[in-house]
Each structure stands twice: as C-alpha cells, then as structure tokens.
PDB file of N, CA and C in Angstrom:
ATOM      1  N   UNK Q   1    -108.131  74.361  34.349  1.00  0.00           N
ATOM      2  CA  UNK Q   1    -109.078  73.437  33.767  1.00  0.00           C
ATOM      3  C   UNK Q   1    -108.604  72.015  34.047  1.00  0.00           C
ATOM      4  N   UNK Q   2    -109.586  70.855  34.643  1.00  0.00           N
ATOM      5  CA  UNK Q   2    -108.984  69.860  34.692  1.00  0.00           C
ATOM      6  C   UNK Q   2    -110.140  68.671  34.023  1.00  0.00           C
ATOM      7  N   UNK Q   3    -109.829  67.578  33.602  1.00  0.00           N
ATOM      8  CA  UNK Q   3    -111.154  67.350  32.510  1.00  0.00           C
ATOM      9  C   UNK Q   3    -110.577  65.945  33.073  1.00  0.00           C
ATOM     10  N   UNK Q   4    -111.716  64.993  33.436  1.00  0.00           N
ATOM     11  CA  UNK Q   4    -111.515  63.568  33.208  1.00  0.00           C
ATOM     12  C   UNK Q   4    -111.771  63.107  32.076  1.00  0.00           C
ATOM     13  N   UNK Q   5    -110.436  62.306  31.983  1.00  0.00           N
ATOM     14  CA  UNK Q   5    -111.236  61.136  30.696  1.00  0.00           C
ATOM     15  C   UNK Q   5    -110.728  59.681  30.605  1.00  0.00           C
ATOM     16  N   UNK Q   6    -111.602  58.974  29.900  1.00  0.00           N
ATOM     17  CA  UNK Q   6    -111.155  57.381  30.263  1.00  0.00           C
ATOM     18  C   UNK Q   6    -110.293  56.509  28.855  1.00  0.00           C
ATOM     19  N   UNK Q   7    -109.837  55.611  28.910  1.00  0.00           N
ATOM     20  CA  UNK Q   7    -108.934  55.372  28.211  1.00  0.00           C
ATOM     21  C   UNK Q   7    -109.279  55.096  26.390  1.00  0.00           C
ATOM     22  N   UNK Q   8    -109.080  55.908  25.607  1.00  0.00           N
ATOM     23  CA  UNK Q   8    -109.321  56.180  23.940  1.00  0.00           C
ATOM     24  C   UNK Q   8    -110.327  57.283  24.360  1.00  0.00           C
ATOM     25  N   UNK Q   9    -110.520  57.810  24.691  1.00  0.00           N
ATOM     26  CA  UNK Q   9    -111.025  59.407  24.905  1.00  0.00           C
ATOM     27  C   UNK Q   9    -110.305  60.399  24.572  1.00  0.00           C
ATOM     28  N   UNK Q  10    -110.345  61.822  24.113  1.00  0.00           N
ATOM     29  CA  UNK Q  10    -109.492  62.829  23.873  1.00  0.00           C
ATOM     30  C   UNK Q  10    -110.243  64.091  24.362  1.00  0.00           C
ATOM     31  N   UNK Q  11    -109.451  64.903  23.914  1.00  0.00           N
ATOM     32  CA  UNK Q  11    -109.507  66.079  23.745  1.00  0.00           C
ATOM     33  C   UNK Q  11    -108.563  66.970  22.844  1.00  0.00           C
ATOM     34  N   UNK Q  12    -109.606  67.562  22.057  1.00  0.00           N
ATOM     35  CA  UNK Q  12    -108.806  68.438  21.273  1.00  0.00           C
ATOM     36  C   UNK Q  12    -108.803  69.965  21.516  1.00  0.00           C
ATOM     37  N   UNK Q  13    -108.115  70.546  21.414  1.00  0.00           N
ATOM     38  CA  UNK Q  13    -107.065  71.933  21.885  1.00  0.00           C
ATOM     39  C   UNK Q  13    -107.472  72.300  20.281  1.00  0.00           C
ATOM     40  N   UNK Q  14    -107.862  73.485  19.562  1.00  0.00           N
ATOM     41  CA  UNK Q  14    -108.064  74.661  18.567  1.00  0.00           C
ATOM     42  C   UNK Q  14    -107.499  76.090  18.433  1.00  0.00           C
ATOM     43  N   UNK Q  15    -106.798  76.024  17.785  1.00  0.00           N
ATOM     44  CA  UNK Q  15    -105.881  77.643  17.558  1.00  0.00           C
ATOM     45  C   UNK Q  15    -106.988  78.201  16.964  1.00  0.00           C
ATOM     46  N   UNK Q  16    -107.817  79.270  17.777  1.00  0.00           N
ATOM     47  CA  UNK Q  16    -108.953  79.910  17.134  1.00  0.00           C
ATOM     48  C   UNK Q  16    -108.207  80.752  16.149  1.00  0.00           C
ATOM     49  N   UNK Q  17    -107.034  81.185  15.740  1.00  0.00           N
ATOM     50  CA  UNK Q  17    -106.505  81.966  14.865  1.00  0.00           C
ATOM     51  C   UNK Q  17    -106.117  81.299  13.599  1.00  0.00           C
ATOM     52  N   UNK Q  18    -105.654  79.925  13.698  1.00  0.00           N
ATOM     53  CA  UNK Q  18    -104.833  79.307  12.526  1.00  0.00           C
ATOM     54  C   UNK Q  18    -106.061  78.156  12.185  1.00  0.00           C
ATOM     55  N   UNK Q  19    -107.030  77.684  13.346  1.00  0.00           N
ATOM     56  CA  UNK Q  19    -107.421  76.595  12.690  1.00  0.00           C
ATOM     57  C   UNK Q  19    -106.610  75.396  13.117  1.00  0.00           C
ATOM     58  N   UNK Q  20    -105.820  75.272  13.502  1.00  0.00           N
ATOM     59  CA  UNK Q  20    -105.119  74.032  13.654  1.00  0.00           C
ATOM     60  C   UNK Q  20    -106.079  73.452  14.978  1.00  0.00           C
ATOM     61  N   UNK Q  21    -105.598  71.629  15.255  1.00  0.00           N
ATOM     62  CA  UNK Q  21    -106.180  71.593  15.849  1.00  0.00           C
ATOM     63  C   UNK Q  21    -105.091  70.704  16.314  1.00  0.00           C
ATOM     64  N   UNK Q  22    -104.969  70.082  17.821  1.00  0.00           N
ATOM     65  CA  UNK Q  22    -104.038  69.452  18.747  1.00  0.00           C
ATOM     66  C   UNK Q  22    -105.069  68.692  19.354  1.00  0.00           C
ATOM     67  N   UNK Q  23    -104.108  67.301  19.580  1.00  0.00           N
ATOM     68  CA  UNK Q  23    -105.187  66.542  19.931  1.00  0.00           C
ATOM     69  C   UNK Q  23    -104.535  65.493  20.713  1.00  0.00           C
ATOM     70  N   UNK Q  24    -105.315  65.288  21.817  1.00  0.00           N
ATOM     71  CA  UNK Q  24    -104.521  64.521  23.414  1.00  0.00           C
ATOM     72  C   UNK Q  24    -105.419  63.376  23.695  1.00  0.00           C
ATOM     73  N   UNK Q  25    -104.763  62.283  23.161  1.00  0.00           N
ATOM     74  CA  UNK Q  25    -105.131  60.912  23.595  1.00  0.00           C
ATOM     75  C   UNK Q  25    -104.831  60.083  24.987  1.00  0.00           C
ATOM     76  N   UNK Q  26    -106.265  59.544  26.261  1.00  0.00           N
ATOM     77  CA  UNK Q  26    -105.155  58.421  26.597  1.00  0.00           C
ATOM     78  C   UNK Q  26    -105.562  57.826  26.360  1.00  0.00           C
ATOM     79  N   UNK Q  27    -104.347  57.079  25.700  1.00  0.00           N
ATOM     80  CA  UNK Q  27    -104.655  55.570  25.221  1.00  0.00           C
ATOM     81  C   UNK Q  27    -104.236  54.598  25.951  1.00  0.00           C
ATOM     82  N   UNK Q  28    -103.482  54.549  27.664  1.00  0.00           N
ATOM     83  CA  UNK Q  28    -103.839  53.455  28.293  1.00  0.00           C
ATOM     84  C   UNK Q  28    -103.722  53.832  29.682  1.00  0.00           C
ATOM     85  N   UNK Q  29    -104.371  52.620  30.569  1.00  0.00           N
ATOM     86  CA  UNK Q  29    -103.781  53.402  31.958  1.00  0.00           C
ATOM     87  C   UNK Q  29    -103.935  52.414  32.730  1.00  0.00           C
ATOM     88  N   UNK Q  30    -102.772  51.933  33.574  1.00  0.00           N
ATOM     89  CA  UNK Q  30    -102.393  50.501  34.259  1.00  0.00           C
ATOM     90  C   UNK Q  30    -101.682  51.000  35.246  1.00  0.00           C
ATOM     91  N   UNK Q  31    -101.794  50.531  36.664  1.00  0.00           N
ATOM     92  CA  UNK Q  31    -101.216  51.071  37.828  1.00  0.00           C
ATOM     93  C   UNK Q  31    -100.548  52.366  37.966  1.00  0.00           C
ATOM     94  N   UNK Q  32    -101.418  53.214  37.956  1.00  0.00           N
ATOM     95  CA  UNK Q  32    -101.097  54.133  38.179  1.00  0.00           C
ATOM     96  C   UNK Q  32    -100.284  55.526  37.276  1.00  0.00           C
ATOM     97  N   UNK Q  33    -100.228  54.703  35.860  1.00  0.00           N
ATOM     98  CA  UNK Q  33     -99.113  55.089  34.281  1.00  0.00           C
ATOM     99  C   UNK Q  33    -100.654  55.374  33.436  1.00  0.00           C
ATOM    100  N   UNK Q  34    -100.169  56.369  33.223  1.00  0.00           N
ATOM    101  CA  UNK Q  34    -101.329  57.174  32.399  1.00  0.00           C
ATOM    102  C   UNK Q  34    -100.399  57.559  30.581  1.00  0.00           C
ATOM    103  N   UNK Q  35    -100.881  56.582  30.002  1.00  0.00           N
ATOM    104  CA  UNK Q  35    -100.326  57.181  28.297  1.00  0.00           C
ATOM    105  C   UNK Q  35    -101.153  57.665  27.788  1.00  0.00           C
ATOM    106  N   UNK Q  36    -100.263  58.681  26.999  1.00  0.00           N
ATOM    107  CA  UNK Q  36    -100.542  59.833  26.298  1.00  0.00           C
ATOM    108  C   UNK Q  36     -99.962  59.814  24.919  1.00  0.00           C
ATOM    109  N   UNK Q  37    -101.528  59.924  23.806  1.00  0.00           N
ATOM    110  CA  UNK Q  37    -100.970  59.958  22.213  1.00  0.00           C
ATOM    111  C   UNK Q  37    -100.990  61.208  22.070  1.00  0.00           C
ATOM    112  N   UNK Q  38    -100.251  62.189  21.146  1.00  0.00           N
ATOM    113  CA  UNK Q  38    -100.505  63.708  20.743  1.00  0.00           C
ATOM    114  C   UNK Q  38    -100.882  63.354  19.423  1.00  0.00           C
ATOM    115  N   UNK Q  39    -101.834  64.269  18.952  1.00  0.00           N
ATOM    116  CA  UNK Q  39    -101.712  64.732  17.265  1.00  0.00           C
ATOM    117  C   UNK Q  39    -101.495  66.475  17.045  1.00  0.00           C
ATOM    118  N   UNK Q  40    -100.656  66.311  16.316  1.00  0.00           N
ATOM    119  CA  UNK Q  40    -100.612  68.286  16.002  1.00  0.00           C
ATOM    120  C   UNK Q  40     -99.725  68.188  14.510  1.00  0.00           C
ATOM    121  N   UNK Q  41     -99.661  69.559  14.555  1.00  0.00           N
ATOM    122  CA  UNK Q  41     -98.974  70.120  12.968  1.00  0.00           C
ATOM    123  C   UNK Q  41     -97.719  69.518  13.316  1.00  0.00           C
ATOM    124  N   UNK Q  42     -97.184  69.523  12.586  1.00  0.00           N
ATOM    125  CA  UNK Q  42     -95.337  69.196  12.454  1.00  0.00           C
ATOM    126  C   UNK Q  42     -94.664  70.322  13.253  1.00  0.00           C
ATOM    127  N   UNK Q  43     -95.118  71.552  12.903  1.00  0.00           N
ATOM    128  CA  UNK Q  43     -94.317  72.629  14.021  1.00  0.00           C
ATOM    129  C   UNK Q  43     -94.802  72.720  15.095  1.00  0.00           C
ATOM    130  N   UNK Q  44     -95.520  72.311  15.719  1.00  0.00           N
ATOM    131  CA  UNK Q  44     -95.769  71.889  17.217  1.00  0.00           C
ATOM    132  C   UNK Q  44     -94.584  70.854  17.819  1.00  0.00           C
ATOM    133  N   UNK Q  45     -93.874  71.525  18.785  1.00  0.00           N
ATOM    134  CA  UNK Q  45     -92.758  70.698  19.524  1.00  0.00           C
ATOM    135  C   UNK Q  45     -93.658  69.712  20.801  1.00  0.00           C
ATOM    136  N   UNK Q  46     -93.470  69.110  21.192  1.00  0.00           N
ATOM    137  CA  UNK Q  46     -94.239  68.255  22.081  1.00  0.00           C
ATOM    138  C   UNK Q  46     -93.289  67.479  22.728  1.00  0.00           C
ATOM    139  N   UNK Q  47     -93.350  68.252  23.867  1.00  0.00           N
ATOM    140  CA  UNK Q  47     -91.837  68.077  25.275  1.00  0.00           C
ATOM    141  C   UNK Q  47     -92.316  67.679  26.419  1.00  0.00           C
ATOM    142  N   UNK Q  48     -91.576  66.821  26.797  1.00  0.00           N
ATOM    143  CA  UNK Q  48     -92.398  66.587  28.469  1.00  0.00           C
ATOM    144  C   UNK Q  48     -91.743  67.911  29.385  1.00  0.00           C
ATOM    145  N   UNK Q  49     -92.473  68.409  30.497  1.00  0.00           N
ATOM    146  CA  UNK Q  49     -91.963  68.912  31.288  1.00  0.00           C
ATOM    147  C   UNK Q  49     -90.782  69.374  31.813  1.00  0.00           C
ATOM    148  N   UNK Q  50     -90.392  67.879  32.143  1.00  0.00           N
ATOM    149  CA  UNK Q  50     -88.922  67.477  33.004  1.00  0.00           C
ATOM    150  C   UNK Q  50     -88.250  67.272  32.309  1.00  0.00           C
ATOM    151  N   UNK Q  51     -88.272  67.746  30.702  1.00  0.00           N
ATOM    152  CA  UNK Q  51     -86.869  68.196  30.422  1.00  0.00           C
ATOM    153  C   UNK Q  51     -86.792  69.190  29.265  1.00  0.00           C
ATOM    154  N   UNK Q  52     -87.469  70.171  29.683  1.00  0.00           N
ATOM    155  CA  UNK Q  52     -87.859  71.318  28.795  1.00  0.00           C
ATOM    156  C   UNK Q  52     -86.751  71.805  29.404  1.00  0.00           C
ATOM    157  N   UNK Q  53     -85.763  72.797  28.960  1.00  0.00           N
ATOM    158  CA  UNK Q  53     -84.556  73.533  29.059  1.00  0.00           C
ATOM    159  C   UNK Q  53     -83.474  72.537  29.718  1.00  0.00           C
ATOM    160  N   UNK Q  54     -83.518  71.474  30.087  1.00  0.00           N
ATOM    161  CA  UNK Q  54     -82.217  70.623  29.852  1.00  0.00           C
ATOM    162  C   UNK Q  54     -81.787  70.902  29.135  1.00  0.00           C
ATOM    163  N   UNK Q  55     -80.050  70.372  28.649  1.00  0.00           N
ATOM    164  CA  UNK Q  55     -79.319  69.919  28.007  1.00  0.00           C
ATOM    165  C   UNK Q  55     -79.634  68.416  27.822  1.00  0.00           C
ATOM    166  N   UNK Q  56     -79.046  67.674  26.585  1.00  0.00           N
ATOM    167  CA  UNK Q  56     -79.338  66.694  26.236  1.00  0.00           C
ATOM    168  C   UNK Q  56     -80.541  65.814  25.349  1.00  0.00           C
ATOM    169  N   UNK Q  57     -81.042  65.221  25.336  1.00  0.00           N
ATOM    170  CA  UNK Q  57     -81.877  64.341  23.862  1.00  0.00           C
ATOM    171  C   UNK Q  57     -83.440  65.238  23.984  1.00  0.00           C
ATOM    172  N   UNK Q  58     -83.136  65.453  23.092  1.00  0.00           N
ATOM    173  CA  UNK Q  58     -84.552  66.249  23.096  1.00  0.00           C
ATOM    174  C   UNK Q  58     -85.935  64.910  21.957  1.00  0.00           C
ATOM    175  N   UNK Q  59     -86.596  64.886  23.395  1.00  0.00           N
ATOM    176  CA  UNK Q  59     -87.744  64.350  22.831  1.00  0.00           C
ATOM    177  C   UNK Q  59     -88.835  64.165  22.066  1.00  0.00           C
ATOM    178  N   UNK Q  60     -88.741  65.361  21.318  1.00  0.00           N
ATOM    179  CA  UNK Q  60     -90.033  66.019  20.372  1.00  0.00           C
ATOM    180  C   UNK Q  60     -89.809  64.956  19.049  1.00  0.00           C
ATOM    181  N   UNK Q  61     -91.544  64.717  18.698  1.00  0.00           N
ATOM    182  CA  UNK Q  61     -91.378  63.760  17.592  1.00  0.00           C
ATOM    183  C   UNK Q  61     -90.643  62.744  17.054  1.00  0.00           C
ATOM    184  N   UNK Q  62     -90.160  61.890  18.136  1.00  0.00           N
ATOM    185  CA  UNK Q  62     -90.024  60.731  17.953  1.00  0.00           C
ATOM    186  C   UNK Q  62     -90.592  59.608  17.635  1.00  0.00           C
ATOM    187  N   UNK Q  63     -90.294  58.976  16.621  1.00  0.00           N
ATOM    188  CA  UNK Q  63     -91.550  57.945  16.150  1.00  0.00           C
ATOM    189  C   UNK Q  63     -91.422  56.524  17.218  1.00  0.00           C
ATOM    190  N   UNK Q  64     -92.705  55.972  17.148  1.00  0.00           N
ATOM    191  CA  UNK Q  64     -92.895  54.902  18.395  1.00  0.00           C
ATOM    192  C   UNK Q  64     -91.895  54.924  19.797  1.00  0.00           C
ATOM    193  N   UNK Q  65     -91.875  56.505  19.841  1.00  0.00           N
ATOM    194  CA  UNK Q  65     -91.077  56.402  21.362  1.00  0.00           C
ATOM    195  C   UNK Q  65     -92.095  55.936  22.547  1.00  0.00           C
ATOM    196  N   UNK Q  66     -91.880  55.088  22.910  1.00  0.00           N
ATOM    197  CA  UNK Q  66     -92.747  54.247  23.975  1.00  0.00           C
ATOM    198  C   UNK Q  66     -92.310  54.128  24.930  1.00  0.00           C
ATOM    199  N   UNK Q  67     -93.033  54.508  26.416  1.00  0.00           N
ATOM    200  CA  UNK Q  67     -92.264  54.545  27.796  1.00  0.00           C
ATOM    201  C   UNK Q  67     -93.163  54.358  28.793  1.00  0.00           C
TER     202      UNK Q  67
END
C-alpha cells in the first residue's frame, strides 16, 4: 500500500480487535526531509528502521525528539 499525502494530512492505522487507533502525521517537508508525528497507546514502541535490533539508545517515545 502506498498513499500520498501532503503536509498536516494523516492517516490512521485501527486494531480491528482492540479498537486502538495509530496515527501518522506529516507535519513537514523541505528538501527532500519528510517529518513524521506518531499518535498511539503508550505500549506501542515506535522505532525507526535503522536501528531496530541495534545495540545502543533506543528511540521509542522520546519527548520533542526532533531531527
């Protein structure tokens, strides 16, 4: 699935089982840098990619981590 969207647009993701709902913001996009807000439950981990099974700082729920 690949979905365009333009900047303060989302999409939200639904656990047809729990009800929860996840929710993917971009909120900006300047040469070529595409940001991304999440909303989810607290037990939702929210990892980038490139460093899912590293060793070292794990990124999940950090407040105003900005990059």
């Amino acid at each position: 699935l690949v979905l365009g969207r333009r900047e303060q647009q989302s999409i939200v993701i639904t656990n047809e089982i729990t009800g929860e709902d996840f929710e993917i913001m971009v909120t900006h996009i300047e040469a070529g840098m595409v940001k991304l807000g999440f909303t989810a439950p607290d037990h939702i981990k929210i990892k980038r990619k490139e460093i899912v099974g590293k060793s070292g700082r794990d990124w999940t729920r950090e407040k105003n981590y900005n990059r």
